[in-house]
PDB file of C-alpha atoms in Angstrom:
ATOM      1  CA  UNK A  24      -1.625 -41.805 -60.952  1.00  0.00           C
ATOM      2  CA  UNK A  25       0.029 -44.553 -60.897  1.00  0.00           C
ATOM      3  CA  UNK A  26       3.453 -45.226 -61.915  1.00  0.00           C
ATOM      4  CA  UNK A  27       2.858 -47.739 -64.621  1.00  0.00           C
ATOM      5  CA  UNK A  28       5.147 -45.928 -66.209  1.00  0.00           C
ATOM      6  CA  UNK A  29       9.007 -45.253 -65.787  1.00  0.00           C
ATOM      7  CA  UNK A  30       8.652 -41.356 -63.779  1.00  0.00           C
ATOM      8  CA  UNK A  31      11.446 -39.259 -65.512  1.00  0.00           C
ATOM      9  CA  UNK A  32      12.987 -36.052 -62.794  1.00  0.00           C
ATOM     10  CA  UNK A  33      12.347 -33.103 -64.220  1.00  0.00           C
ATOM     11  CA  UNK A  34      14.846 -30.149 -63.046  1.00  0.00           C
ATOM     12  CA  UNK A  35      13.276 -26.432 -63.065  1.00  0.00           C
ATOM     13  CA  UNK A  36      15.788 -23.069 -65.482  1.00  0.00           C
ATOM     14  CA  UNK A  37      13.633 -20.235 -64.558  1.00  0.00           C
ATOM     15  CA  UNK A  38      12.268 -18.689 -65.803  1.00  0.00           C
ATOM     16  CA  UNK A  39      11.286 -21.342 -69.070  1.00  0.00           C
ATOM     17  CA  UNK A  40      13.284 -24.801 -68.904  1.00  0.00           C
ATOM     18  CA  UNK A  41      12.878 -27.977 -67.214  1.00  0.00           C
ATOM     19  CA  UNK A  42      15.008 -30.663 -67.234  1.00  0.00           C
ATOM     20  CA  UNK A  43      13.837 -34.250 -66.810  1.00  0.00           C
ATOM     21  CA  UNK A  44      15.452 -37.280 -67.345  1.00  0.00           C
ATOM     22  CA  UNK A  45      13.855 -41.173 -66.574  1.00  0.00           C
ATOM     23  CA  UNK A  46      15.361 -42.874 -63.311  1.00  0.00           C
ATOM     24  CA  UNK A  47      13.988 -46.481 -63.588  1.00  0.00           C
ATOM     25  CA  UNK A  48      10.332 -46.403 -63.929  1.00  0.00           C
ATOM     26  CA  UNK A  49       9.976 -41.836 -63.329  1.00  0.00           C
ATOM     27  CA  UNK A  50      11.117 -39.138 -65.398  1.00  0.00           C
ATOM     28  CA  UNK A  51      12.250 -36.684 -62.544  1.00  0.00           C
ATOM     29  CA  UNK A  52      11.973 -33.085 -64.217  1.00  0.00           C
ATOM     30  CA  UNK A  53      14.029 -30.464 -61.872  1.00  0.00           C
ATOM     31  CA  UNK A  54      13.749 -26.309 -62.002  1.00  0.00           C
ATOM     32  CA  UNK A  55      17.010 -24.914 -62.292  1.00  0.00           C
ATOM     33  CA  UNK A  56      18.449 -20.992 -61.645  1.00  0.00           C
ATOM     34  CA  UNK A  57      20.077 -19.477 -64.150  1.00  0.00           C
ATOM     35  CA  UNK A  58      22.114 -17.416 -62.199  1.00  0.00           C
ATOM     36  CA  UNK A  59      24.206 -20.199 -60.831  1.00  0.00           C
ATOM     37  CA  UNK A  60      26.010 -23.530 -62.987  1.00  0.00           C
ATOM     38  CA  UNK A  61      23.852 -26.723 -62.675  1.00  0.00           C
ATOM     39  CA  UNK A  62      27.227 -27.547 -61.664  1.00  0.00           C
ATOM     40  CA  UNK A  63      27.021 -25.493 -59.137  1.00  0.00           C
ATOM     41  CA  UNK A  64      23.137 -26.339 -58.225  1.00  0.00           C
ATOM     42  CA  UNK A  65      23.899 -29.831 -57.918  1.00  0.00           C
ATOM     43  CA  UNK A  66      27.045 -29.810 -54.891  1.00  0.00           C
ATOM     44  CA  UNK A  67      24.580 -30.155 -52.028  1.00  0.00           C
ATOM     45  CA  UNK A  68      23.349 -33.357 -53.606  1.00  0.00           C
ATOM     46  CA  UNK A  69      26.367 -34.975 -53.478  1.00  0.00           C
ATOM     47  CA  UNK A  70      26.155 -35.047 -57.393  1.00  0.00           C
ATOM     48  CA  UNK A  71      29.333 -32.693 -58.131  1.00  0.00           C
ATOM     49  CA  UNK A  72      32.256 -31.195 -56.250  1.00  0.00           C
ATOM     50  CA  UNK A  73      31.367 -28.759 -52.976  1.00  0.00           C
ATOM     51  CA  UNK A  74      29.023 -26.039 -53.412  1.00  0.00           C
ATOM     52  CA  UNK A  75      29.935 -22.362 -53.005  1.00  0.00           C
ATOM     53  CA  UNK A  76      26.984 -19.806 -52.722  1.00  0.00           C
ATOM     54  CA  UNK A  77      26.682 -17.194 -54.664  1.00  0.00           C
ATOM     55  CA  UNK A  78      27.914 -13.473 -54.063  1.00  0.00           C
ATOM     56  CA  UNK A  79      24.684 -11.657 -56.219  1.00  0.00           C
ATOM     57  CA  UNK A  80      22.077 -11.744 -54.791  1.00  0.00           C
ATOM     58  CA  UNK A  81      19.008 -14.552 -55.712  1.00  0.00           C
ATOM     59  CA  UNK A  82      16.653 -11.887 -57.881  1.00  0.00           C
ATOM     60  CA  UNK A  83      13.397 -11.361 -57.098  1.00  0.00           C
ATOM     61  CA  UNK A  84       9.673 -13.008 -58.840  1.00  0.00           C
ATOM     62  CA  UNK A  85       8.002 -10.792 -61.912  1.00  0.00           C
ATOM     63  CA  UNK A  86       5.491 -14.121 -62.033  1.00  0.00           C
ATOM     64  CA  UNK A  87       2.036 -14.125 -64.012  1.00  0.00           C
ATOM     65  CA  UNK A  88      -0.264 -16.265 -62.885  1.00  0.00           C
ATOM     66  CA  UNK A  89      -2.299 -18.126 -65.555  1.00  0.00           C
ATOM     67  CA  UNK A  90      -5.104 -17.910 -63.180  1.00  0.00           C
ATOM     68  CA  UNK A  91      -5.681 -15.085 -60.692  1.00  0.00           C
ATOM     69  CA  UNK A  92      -5.973 -15.449 -57.219  1.00  0.00           C
ATOM     70  CA  UNK A  93      -9.332 -13.375 -57.884  1.00  0.00           C
ATOM     71  CA  UNK A  94     -10.858 -15.063 -60.624  1.00  0.00           C
ATOM     72  CA  UNK A  95     -10.252 -18.324 -58.850  1.00  0.00           C
ATOM     73  CA  UNK A  96     -12.083 -17.230 -56.333  1.00  0.00           C
ATOM     74  CA  UNK A  97     -14.559 -15.617 -58.114  1.00  0.00           C
ATOM     75  CA  UNK A  98     -15.683 -19.233 -59.697  1.00  0.00           C
ATOM     76  CA  UNK A  99     -16.038 -20.995 -56.227  1.00  0.00           C
ATOM     77  CA  UNK A 100     -11.993 -21.859 -55.363  1.00  0.00           C
ATOM     78  CA  UNK A 101      -9.786 -20.536 -52.797  1.00  0.00           C
ATOM     79  CA  UNK A 102      -6.429 -21.453 -52.564  1.00  0.00           C
ATOM     80  CA  UNK A 103      -5.280 -22.332 -49.283  1.00  0.00           C
ATOM     81  CA  UNK A 104      -1.409 -23.326 -47.673  1.00  0.00           C
ATOM     82  CA  UNK A 105      -1.659 -24.492 -43.757  1.00  0.00           C
ATOM     83  CA  UNK A 106      -3.064 -28.159 -43.054  1.00  0.00           C
ATOM     84  CA  UNK A 107      -5.280 -26.730 -40.602  1.00  0.00           C
ATOM     85  CA  UNK A 108      -8.797 -27.199 -43.082  1.00  0.00           C
ATOM     86  CA  UNK A 109      -7.219 -30.078 -45.051  1.00  0.00           C
ATOM     87  CA  UNK A 110      -9.945 -32.986 -44.406  1.00  0.00           C
ATOM     88  CA  UNK A 111      -7.097 -35.621 -44.783  1.00  0.00           C
ATOM     89  CA  UNK A 112      -9.561 -38.513 -45.993  1.00  0.00           C
ATOM     90  CA  UNK A 113     -11.078 -36.381 -48.523  1.00  0.00           C
ATOM     91  CA  UNK A 114      -6.917 -35.484 -50.309  1.00  0.00           C
ATOM     92  CA  UNK A 115      -6.472 -39.699 -49.946  1.00  0.00           C
ATOM     93  CA  UNK A 116      -9.570 -39.449 -51.826  1.00  0.00           C
ATOM     94  CA  UNK A 117      -8.300 -36.945 -54.281  1.00  0.00           C
ATOM     95  CA  UNK A 118      -4.786 -39.367 -54.738  1.00  0.00           C
ATOM     96  CA  UNK A 119      -6.708 -42.426 -55.431  1.00  0.00           C
ATOM     97  CA  UNK A 120      -9.397 -40.483 -57.725  1.00  0.00           C
ATOM     98  CA  UNK A 121      -5.734 -40.091 -59.425  1.00  0.00           C
ATOM     99  CA  UNK A 122      -4.229 -43.412 -59.778  1.00  0.00           C
ATOM    100  CA  UNK A 123      -2.588 -43.318 -55.820  1.00  0.00           C
ATOM    101  CA  UNK A 124      -2.236 -45.675 -53.153  1.00  0.00           C
ATOM    102  CA  UNK A 125      -4.672 -45.887 -50.584  1.00  0.00           C
ATOM    103  CA  UNK A 126      -2.598 -43.764 -47.576  1.00  0.00           C
ATOM    104  CA  UNK A 127      -2.455 -43.994 -43.925  1.00  0.00           C
ATOM    105  CA  UNK A 128      -3.994 -40.483 -42.930  1.00  0.00           C
ATOM    106  CA  UNK A 129      -1.720 -40.942 -39.978  1.00  0.00           C
ATOM    107  CA  UNK A 130       0.914 -40.735 -42.275  1.00  0.00           C
ATOM    108  CA  UNK A 131      -0.265 -38.079 -44.555  1.00  0.00           C
ATOM    109  CA  UNK A 132      -0.156 -35.716 -41.750  1.00  0.00           C
ATOM    110  CA  UNK A 133       2.896 -36.827 -40.626  1.00  0.00           C
ATOM    111  CA  UNK A 134       4.113 -35.974 -44.440  1.00  0.00           C
ATOM    112  CA  UNK A 135       2.432 -32.452 -44.431  1.00  0.00           C
ATOM    113  CA  UNK A 136       4.049 -31.437 -40.943  1.00  0.00           C
ATOM    114  CA  UNK A 137       7.339 -31.331 -42.975  1.00  0.00           C
ATOM    115  CA  UNK A 138       6.804 -30.593 -45.707  1.00  0.00           C
ATOM    116  CA  UNK A 139       8.440 -26.937 -47.402  1.00  0.00           C
ATOM    117  CA  UNK A 140       6.201 -25.756 -48.644  1.00  0.00           C
ATOM    118  CA  UNK A 141       2.469 -26.467 -49.383  1.00  0.00           C
ATOM    119  CA  UNK A 142      -0.252 -24.801 -51.674  1.00  0.00           C
ATOM    120  CA  UNK A 143      -3.824 -26.695 -52.253  1.00  0.00           C
ATOM    121  CA  UNK A 144      -7.112 -24.978 -53.429  1.00  0.00           C
ATOM    122  CA  UNK A 145     -10.741 -26.037 -51.926  1.00  0.00           C
ATOM    123  CA  UNK A 146     -14.194 -26.015 -53.964  1.00  0.00           C
ATOM    124  CA  UNK A 147     -16.209 -23.684 -52.203  1.00  0.00           C
ATOM    125  CA  UNK A 148     -19.400 -25.411 -52.788  1.00  0.00           C
ATOM    126  CA  UNK A 149     -18.426 -28.916 -50.922  1.00  0.00           C
ATOM    127  CA  UNK A 150     -15.785 -27.615 -48.546  1.00  0.00           C
ATOM    128  CA  UNK A 151     -13.171 -30.150 -50.048  1.00  0.00           C
ATOM    129  CA  UNK A 152      -9.443 -30.505 -51.914  1.00  0.00           C
ATOM    130  CA  UNK A 153      -9.633 -30.498 -55.926  1.00  0.00           C
ATOM    131  CA  UNK A 154      -6.124 -29.634 -56.466  1.00  0.00           C
ATOM    132  CA  UNK A 155      -3.460 -29.992 -54.723  1.00  0.00           C
ATOM    133  CA  UNK A 156       0.883 -30.275 -54.254  1.00  0.00           C
ATOM    134  CA  UNK A 157       3.906 -29.841 -51.447  1.00  0.00           C
ATOM    135  CA  UNK A 158       7.161 -29.059 -52.072  1.00  0.00           C
ATOM    136  CA  UNK A 159      10.109 -30.517 -49.251  1.00  0.00           C
ATOM    137  CA  UNK A 160      13.615 -29.901 -48.445  1.00  0.00           C
ATOM    138  CA  UNK A 161      16.255 -28.440 -47.112  1.00  0.00           C
ATOM    139  CA  UNK A 162      15.028 -24.431 -46.716  1.00  0.00           C
ATOM    140  CA  UNK A 163      18.088 -23.469 -48.351  1.00  0.00           C
ATOM    141  CA  UNK A 164      19.147 -24.353 -51.963  1.00  0.00           C
ATOM    142  CA  UNK A 165      17.220 -27.627 -52.411  1.00  0.00           C
ATOM    143  CA  UNK A 166      13.528 -29.258 -53.299  1.00  0.00           C
ATOM    144  CA  UNK A 167      11.858 -31.502 -54.414  1.00  0.00           C
ATOM    145  CA  UNK A 168       7.820 -31.178 -55.685  1.00  0.00           C
ATOM    146  CA  UNK A 169       5.197 -34.025 -54.998  1.00  0.00           C
ATOM    147  CA  UNK A 170       1.351 -35.232 -55.067  1.00  0.00           C
ATOM    148  CA  UNK A 171       0.365 -32.794 -57.565  1.00  0.00           C
ATOM    149  CA  UNK A 172      -2.998 -33.395 -58.273  1.00  0.00           C
ATOM    150  CA  UNK A 173      -5.968 -32.688 -59.585  1.00  0.00           C
ATOM    151  CA  UNK A 174      -9.604 -34.090 -59.446  1.00  0.00           C
ATOM    152  CA  UNK A 175     -10.008 -36.022 -62.577  1.00  0.00           C
ATOM    153  CA  UNK A 176     -13.708 -34.006 -62.277  1.00  0.00           C
ATOM    154  CA  UNK A 177     -12.044 -30.269 -61.842  1.00  0.00           C
ATOM    155  CA  UNK A 178      -9.346 -31.083 -64.714  1.00  0.00           C
ATOM    156  CA  UNK A 179      -8.299 -29.314 -67.857  1.00  0.00           C
ATOM    157  CA  UNK A 180      -9.098 -25.861 -65.509  1.00  0.00           C
ATOM    158  CA  UNK A 181      -5.664 -24.841 -65.211  1.00  0.00           C
ATOM    159  CA  UNK A 182      -5.985 -25.486 -61.599  1.00  0.00           C
ATOM    160  CA  UNK A 183      -2.698 -27.417 -61.888  1.00  0.00           C
ATOM    161  CA  UNK A 184      -0.877 -24.926 -62.994  1.00  0.00           C
ATOM    162  CA  UNK A 185      -1.988 -22.292 -60.574  1.00  0.00           C
ATOM    163  CA  UNK A 186      -0.935 -24.472 -57.759  1.00  0.00           C
ATOM    164  CA  UNK A 187       2.671 -24.954 -59.751  1.00  0.00           C
ATOM    165  CA  UNK A 188       3.120 -22.205 -60.697  1.00  0.00           C
ATOM    166  CA  UNK A 189       2.455 -20.300 -57.033  1.00  0.00           C
ATOM    167  CA  UNK A 190       4.358 -22.964 -54.979  1.00  0.00           C
ATOM    168  CA  UNK A 191       7.536 -22.698 -57.850  1.00  0.00           C
ATOM    169  CA  UNK A 192       7.192 -19.255 -57.282  1.00  0.00           C
ATOM    170  CA  UNK A 193       6.922 -19.621 -53.254  1.00  0.00           C
ATOM    171  CA  UNK A 194      10.257 -21.700 -53.816  1.00  0.00           C
ATOM    172  CA  UNK A 195      12.323 -19.308 -55.607  1.00  0.00           C
ATOM    173  CA  UNK A 196      11.159 -16.194 -53.179  1.00  0.00           C
ATOM    174  CA  UNK A 197      13.206 -18.146 -50.435  1.00  0.00           C
ATOM    175  CA  UNK A 198      16.489 -18.395 -52.592  1.00  0.00           C
ATOM    176  CA  UNK A 199      15.653 -21.980 -54.098  1.00  0.00           C
ATOM    177  CA  UNK A 200      17.422 -22.617 -56.456  1.00  0.00           C
ATOM    178  CA  UNK A 201      17.231 -26.421 -57.821  1.00  0.00           C
ATOM    179  CA  UNK A 202      13.872 -27.435 -57.314  1.00  0.00           C
ATOM    180  CA  UNK A 203      12.533 -30.946 -59.063  1.00  0.00           C
ATOM    181  CA  UNK A 204      10.389 -32.896 -60.023  1.00  0.00           C
ATOM    182  CA  UNK A 205       8.750 -36.567 -60.444  1.00  0.00           C
ATOM    183  CA  UNK A 206       6.751 -37.429 -63.658  1.00  0.00           C
ATOM    184  CA  UNK A 207       4.971 -39.484 -66.129  1.00  0.00           C
ATOM    185  CA  UNK A 208       6.242 -39.707 -69.165  1.00  0.00           C
ATOM    186  CA  UNK A 209       2.513 -38.813 -70.334  1.00  0.00           C
ATOM    187  CA  UNK A 210       2.378 -35.516 -68.666  1.00  0.00           C
ATOM    188  CA  UNK A 211       6.044 -34.526 -68.957  1.00  0.00           C
ATOM    189  CA  UNK A 212       3.904 -31.773 -71.537  1.00  0.00           C
ATOM    190  CA  UNK A 213       2.131 -30.798 -68.669  1.00  0.00           C
ATOM    191  CA  UNK A 214       5.636 -29.128 -66.310  1.00  0.00           C
ATOM    192  CA  UNK A 215       7.568 -28.289 -69.403  1.00  0.00           C
ATOM    193  CA  UNK A 216       6.018 -24.809 -70.016  1.00  0.00           C
ATOM    194  CA  UNK A 217       6.280 -24.666 -66.506  1.00  0.00           C
ATOM    195  CA  UNK A 218       9.544 -24.174 -66.519  1.00  0.00           C
ATOM    196  CA  UNK A 219      11.043 -28.078 -65.828  1.00  0.00           C
ATOM    197  CA  UNK A 220      13.577 -29.765 -68.282  1.00  0.00           C
ATOM    198  CA  UNK A 221      15.617 -33.170 -67.873  1.00  0.00           C
ATOM    199  CA  UNK A 222      18.474 -34.247 -68.009  1.00  0.00           C
ATOM    200  CA  UNK A 223      19.950 -30.724 -67.822  1.00  0.00           C
ATOM    201  CA  UNK A 224      23.954 -30.372 -69.089  1.00  0.00           C
ATOM    202  CA  UNK A 225      23.789 -34.342 -69.381  1.00  0.00           C
ATOM    203  CA  UNK A 226      23.754 -35.098 -65.440  1.00  0.00           C
ATOM    204  CA  UNK A 227      21.052 -37.491 -64.904  1.00  0.00           C
ATOM    205  CA  UNK A 228      19.446 -38.364 -61.026  1.00  0.00           C
ATOM    206  CA  UNK A 229      19.090 -41.769 -59.373  1.00  0.00           C
ATOM    207  CA  UNK A 230      16.993 -43.207 -57.371  1.00  0.00           C
ATOM    208  CA  UNK A 231      17.456 -46.744 -54.502  1.00  0.00           C
ATOM    209  CA  UNK A 232      16.440 -49.871 -55.886  1.00  0.00           C
ATOM    210  CA  UNK A 233      15.743 -52.807 -53.983  1.00  0.00           C
ATOM    211  CA  UNK A 234      15.668 -54.975 -56.275  1.00  0.00           C
ATOM    212  CA  UNK A 235      18.952 -53.896 -57.357  1.00  0.00           C
ATOM    213  CA  UNK A 236      20.689 -53.967 -54.340  1.00  0.00           C
ATOM    214  CA  UNK A 237      19.895 -58.076 -54.809  1.00  0.00           C
ATOM    215  CA  UNK A 238      21.362 -59.346 -57.693  1.00  0.00           C
ATOM    216  CA  UNK A 239      24.491 -57.719 -56.081  1.00  0.00           C
TER     217      UNK A 239
END
């Protein structure tokens, strides 16, 4: 969807809390592990003092999906985690359908090659992607989820939730304790039940603004 409203940054707070706050025109959601204080989780991002690796093991996930893999397949949907069968032109069409600007396919390919985790749903009848989400990060402490989209023709049947549940679980299983994403205000209600919250412990995020720099 096009960013017509302030995006909010959200943070994941396992198992049920999610933080969000506004940065310019965006709302940012962040997911945060309860085993670490938020200040510890944000250390490696330069927001607070130096990060200390916890001495206790990161917990394994026990996620029960809202829609099982078997149920998805019975409805004609297949979960994919690589770009090998992903048609970038078809993915671009989904981006445009939800309000994103059309992107250069070569740049999409490059972005996906630098993606930490990715999950998309293929519709068997057309062999086209109908839902998608990906995450980038350092592979250890932090991850940001991007490009969460569902083809308008397939919205409202749980595909977006199915993708997000699995993507978040995959990141948590890697031991990543700080998970964030940007969201428009009108879809905050989608992310909150998934464990995202805004402004964790009053900590706000910032993004670079060319307009702000020109004012100086």
